[in-house]
C-alpha cells in the first residue's frame, strides 16, 4: 500500500516536472508564443491522461494552466483568471484531460475483454 502511494506521489511530482520543463523551454529557450505553448501543454496533458489516467491528467491540466497564465498571458507575472482567454485555456486543458483518460480507460477495458 505504501508503494502505491509512493508511486502515485512520484507521478504527480513528475507531472509538475514535465510542465516545468515545457514552460522553461518555451519561456527561456525558444521564446514561444502563447499558441505554441498552449498546444505543447495540451500534448503534455494528452500524454499524461493516456499514460496515468484522470487524476494525474487533471492535476497536470491545472499545473499547465497556472504556468501558461503566469508566464505567457498578459499581464505576465500574475495569476489573473479574470481574462476570458485564461478560462478558455483552463476549460480546454480540463476537457482534454477528462476525454483522454476516459478514452484510454475504455480502450483498456475492451482490450481486457478481447484478451
PDB file of C-alpha atoms in Angstrom:
ATOM      1  CA  UNK A   1       0.000   0.000   0.000  1.00  0.00           C
ATOM      2  CA  UNK A   2       2.854   2.379   0.793  1.00  0.00           C
ATOM      3  CA  UNK A   3       4.444   1.552  -2.557  1.00  0.00           C
ATOM      4  CA  UNK A   4       1.187   2.512  -4.312  1.00  0.00           C
ATOM      5  CA  UNK A   5       1.072   5.878  -2.536  1.00  0.00           C
ATOM      6  CA  UNK A   6       4.744   6.477  -3.271  1.00  0.00           C
ATOM      7  CA  UNK A   7       4.267   5.623  -6.939  1.00  0.00           C
ATOM      8  CA  UNK A   8       1.243   7.898  -7.162  1.00  0.00           C
ATOM      9  CA  UNK A   9       3.090  10.777  -5.463  1.00  0.00           C
ATOM     10  CA  UNK A  10       6.012  10.273  -7.843  1.00  0.00           C
ATOM     11  CA  UNK A  11       3.639  10.534 -10.802  1.00  0.00           C
ATOM     12  CA  UNK A  12       2.208  13.815  -9.520  1.00  0.00           C
ATOM     13  CA  UNK A  13       5.727  15.142  -8.979  1.00  0.00           C
ATOM     14  CA  UNK A  14       6.727  14.048 -12.477  1.00  0.00           C
ATOM     15  CA  UNK A  15       3.699  15.885 -13.887  1.00  0.00           C
ATOM     16  CA  UNK A  16       4.938  19.103 -12.273  1.00  0.00           C
ATOM     17  CA  UNK A  17       8.451  18.492 -13.602  1.00  0.00           C
ATOM     18  CA  UNK A  18       7.155  17.917 -17.144  1.00  0.00           C
ATOM     19  CA  UNK A  19       5.107  21.132 -17.066  1.00  0.00           C
ATOM     20  CA  UNK A  20       8.115  22.995 -15.644  1.00  0.00           C
ATOM     21  CA  UNK A  21      10.409  21.687 -18.384  1.00  0.00           C
ATOM     22  CA  UNK A  22       7.978  22.630 -21.166  1.00  0.00           C
ATOM     23  CA  UNK A  23       7.488  26.053 -19.580  1.00  0.00           C
ATOM     24  CA  UNK A  24      11.228  26.617 -19.229  1.00  0.00           C
ATOM     25  CA  UNK A  25      11.988  25.571 -22.780  1.00  0.00           C
ATOM     26  CA  UNK A  26       9.214  27.768 -24.179  1.00  0.00           C
ATOM     27  CA  UNK A  27       9.864  30.787 -21.955  1.00  0.00           C
ATOM     28  CA  UNK A  28      13.634  30.794 -21.657  1.00  0.00           C
ATOM     29  CA  UNK A  29      14.771  28.721 -24.608  1.00  0.00           C
ATOM     30  CA  UNK A  30      12.733  29.279 -27.733  1.00  0.00           C
ATOM     31  CA  UNK A  31      10.590  32.252 -26.610  1.00  0.00           C
ATOM     32  CA  UNK A  32       7.447  30.596 -27.980  1.00  0.00           C
ATOM     33  CA  UNK A  33       4.195  32.467 -28.439  1.00  0.00           C
ATOM     34  CA  UNK A  34       1.092  31.659 -26.381  1.00  0.00           C
ATOM     35  CA  UNK A  35      -0.495  29.495 -29.092  1.00  0.00           C
ATOM     36  CA  UNK A  36       2.568  27.271 -29.392  1.00  0.00           C
ATOM     37  CA  UNK A  37       2.803  26.910 -25.635  1.00  0.00           C
ATOM     38  CA  UNK A  38      -0.887  26.051 -25.325  1.00  0.00           C
ATOM     39  CA  UNK A  39      -0.556  23.316 -27.947  1.00  0.00           C
ATOM     40  CA  UNK A  40       2.542  21.908 -26.258  1.00  0.00           C
ATOM     41  CA  UNK A  41       0.779  21.890 -22.890  1.00  0.00           C
ATOM     42  CA  UNK A  42      -2.204  20.110 -24.456  1.00  0.00           C
ATOM     43  CA  UNK A  43       0.161  17.430 -25.736  1.00  0.00           C
ATOM     44  CA  UNK A  44       1.545  17.046 -22.224  1.00  0.00           C
ATOM     45  CA  UNK A  45      -1.975  16.678 -20.809  1.00  0.00           C
ATOM     46  CA  UNK A  46      -2.835  14.131 -23.527  1.00  0.00           C
ATOM     47  CA  UNK A  47       0.285  12.125 -22.747  1.00  0.00           C
ATOM     48  CA  UNK A  48      -0.328  12.122 -19.015  1.00  0.00           C
ATOM     49  CA  UNK A  49      -4.005  11.236 -19.470  1.00  0.00           C
ATOM     50  CA  UNK A  50      -3.107   8.364 -21.757  1.00  0.00           C
ATOM     51  CA  UNK A  51      -0.368   7.039 -19.518  1.00  0.00           C
ATOM     52  CA  UNK A  52      -1.707   7.573 -15.993  1.00  0.00           C
ATOM     53  CA  UNK A  53      -5.386   8.499 -16.102  1.00  0.00           C
ATOM     54  CA  UNK A  54      -7.787  11.149 -14.895  1.00  0.00           C
ATOM     55  CA  UNK A  55      -6.299  12.221 -11.558  1.00  0.00           C
ATOM     56  CA  UNK A  56      -2.846  12.946 -12.913  1.00  0.00           C
ATOM     57  CA  UNK A  57      -4.211  14.460 -16.142  1.00  0.00           C
ATOM     58  CA  UNK A  58      -6.469  16.831 -14.196  1.00  0.00           C
ATOM     59  CA  UNK A  59      -3.589  17.791 -11.918  1.00  0.00           C
ATOM     60  CA  UNK A  60      -1.366  18.354 -14.955  1.00  0.00           C
ATOM     61  CA  UNK A  61      -4.099  20.473 -16.563  1.00  0.00           C
ATOM     62  CA  UNK A  62      -4.221  22.738 -13.542  1.00  0.00           C
ATOM     63  CA  UNK A  63      -0.426  22.984 -13.364  1.00  0.00           C
ATOM     64  CA  UNK A  64      -0.289  23.747 -17.098  1.00  0.00           C
ATOM     65  CA  UNK A  65      -2.939  26.461 -16.825  1.00  0.00           C
ATOM     66  CA  UNK A  66      -1.109  28.093 -13.917  1.00  0.00           C
ATOM     67  CA  UNK A  67       2.214  28.064 -15.776  1.00  0.00           C
ATOM     68  CA  UNK A  68       0.583  29.206 -19.012  1.00  0.00           C
ATOM     69  CA  UNK A  69      -1.227  32.012 -17.224  1.00  0.00           C
ATOM     70  CA  UNK A  70       1.784  33.221 -15.251  1.00  0.00           C
ATOM     71  CA  UNK A  71       4.411  33.105 -17.996  1.00  0.00           C
ATOM     72  CA  UNK A  72       2.571  33.573 -21.299  1.00  0.00           C
ATOM     73  CA  UNK A  73      -0.672  35.526 -20.869  1.00  0.00           C
ATOM     74  CA  UNK A  74      -0.778  39.261 -20.213  1.00  0.00           C
ATOM     75  CA  UNK A  75      -0.197  40.616 -17.704  1.00  0.00           C
ATOM     76  CA  UNK A  76       2.846  38.337 -17.492  1.00  0.00           C
ATOM     77  CA  UNK A  77       3.955  37.518 -13.966  1.00  0.00           C
ATOM     78  CA  UNK A  78       0.473  37.412 -12.441  1.00  0.00           C
ATOM     79  CA  UNK A  79      -2.191  34.787 -11.881  1.00  0.00           C
ATOM     80  CA  UNK A  80      -5.059  36.734 -13.417  1.00  0.00           C
ATOM     81  CA  UNK A  81      -8.018  34.472 -14.170  1.00  0.00           C
ATOM     82  CA  UNK A  82     -10.429  37.295 -14.981  1.00  0.00           C
ATOM     83  CA  UNK A  83      -9.393  37.270 -18.646  1.00  0.00           C
ATOM     84  CA  UNK A  84     -11.639  35.024 -20.797  1.00  0.00           C
ATOM     85  CA  UNK A  85      -8.525  33.602 -22.519  1.00  0.00           C
ATOM     86  CA  UNK A  86      -7.456  32.051 -19.241  1.00  0.00           C
ATOM     87  CA  UNK A  87     -10.845  30.429 -18.679  1.00  0.00           C
ATOM     88  CA  UNK A  88     -10.836  29.050 -22.220  1.00  0.00           C
ATOM     89  CA  UNK A  89      -7.360  27.591 -21.664  1.00  0.00           C
ATOM     90  CA  UNK A  90      -8.403  26.015 -18.366  1.00  0.00           C
ATOM     91  CA  UNK A  91     -11.535  24.563 -19.935  1.00  0.00           C
ATOM     92  CA  UNK A  92      -9.579  23.180 -22.916  1.00  0.00           C
ATOM     93  CA  UNK A  93      -6.963  21.544 -20.700  1.00  0.00           C
ATOM     94  CA  UNK A  94      -9.585  20.003 -18.390  1.00  0.00           C
ATOM     95  CA  UNK A  95     -11.741  18.703 -21.252  1.00  0.00           C
ATOM     96  CA  UNK A  96      -8.647  17.213 -22.861  1.00  0.00           C
ATOM     97  CA  UNK A  97      -7.649  15.537 -19.602  1.00  0.00           C
ATOM     98  CA  UNK A  98     -11.089  14.041 -18.993  1.00  0.00           C
ATOM     99  CA  UNK A  99     -11.661  12.930 -22.584  1.00  0.00           C
ATOM    100  CA  UNK A 100      -8.234  11.358 -22.945  1.00  0.00           C
ATOM    101  CA  UNK A 101      -8.388   9.440 -19.696  1.00  0.00           C
ATOM    102  CA  UNK A 102     -11.922   8.218 -20.404  1.00  0.00           C
ATOM    103  CA  UNK A 103     -10.963   7.021 -23.902  1.00  0.00           C
ATOM    104  CA  UNK A 104      -7.878   5.316 -22.511  1.00  0.00           C
ATOM    105  CA  UNK A 105      -9.936   3.553 -19.824  1.00  0.00           C
ATOM    106  CA  UNK A 106     -12.459   2.400 -22.423  1.00  0.00           C
ATOM    107  CA  UNK A 107      -9.695   1.075 -24.672  1.00  0.00           C
ATOM    108  CA  UNK A 108      -8.138  -0.823 -21.750  1.00  0.00           C
ATOM    109  CA  UNK A 109     -11.478  -2.454 -20.881  1.00  0.00           C
ATOM    110  CA  UNK A 110     -12.045  -3.537 -24.471  1.00  0.00           C
ATOM    111  CA  UNK A 111      -8.548  -4.959 -24.683  1.00  0.00           C
ATOM    112  CA  UNK A 112      -9.136  -6.943 -21.468  1.00  0.00           C
ATOM    113  CA  UNK A 113     -12.467  -8.260 -22.800  1.00  0.00           C
ATOM    114  CA  UNK A 114     -10.859  -9.387 -26.065  1.00  0.00           C
ATOM    115  CA  UNK A 115      -7.733 -10.797 -24.458  1.00  0.00           C
TER     116      UNK A 115
END
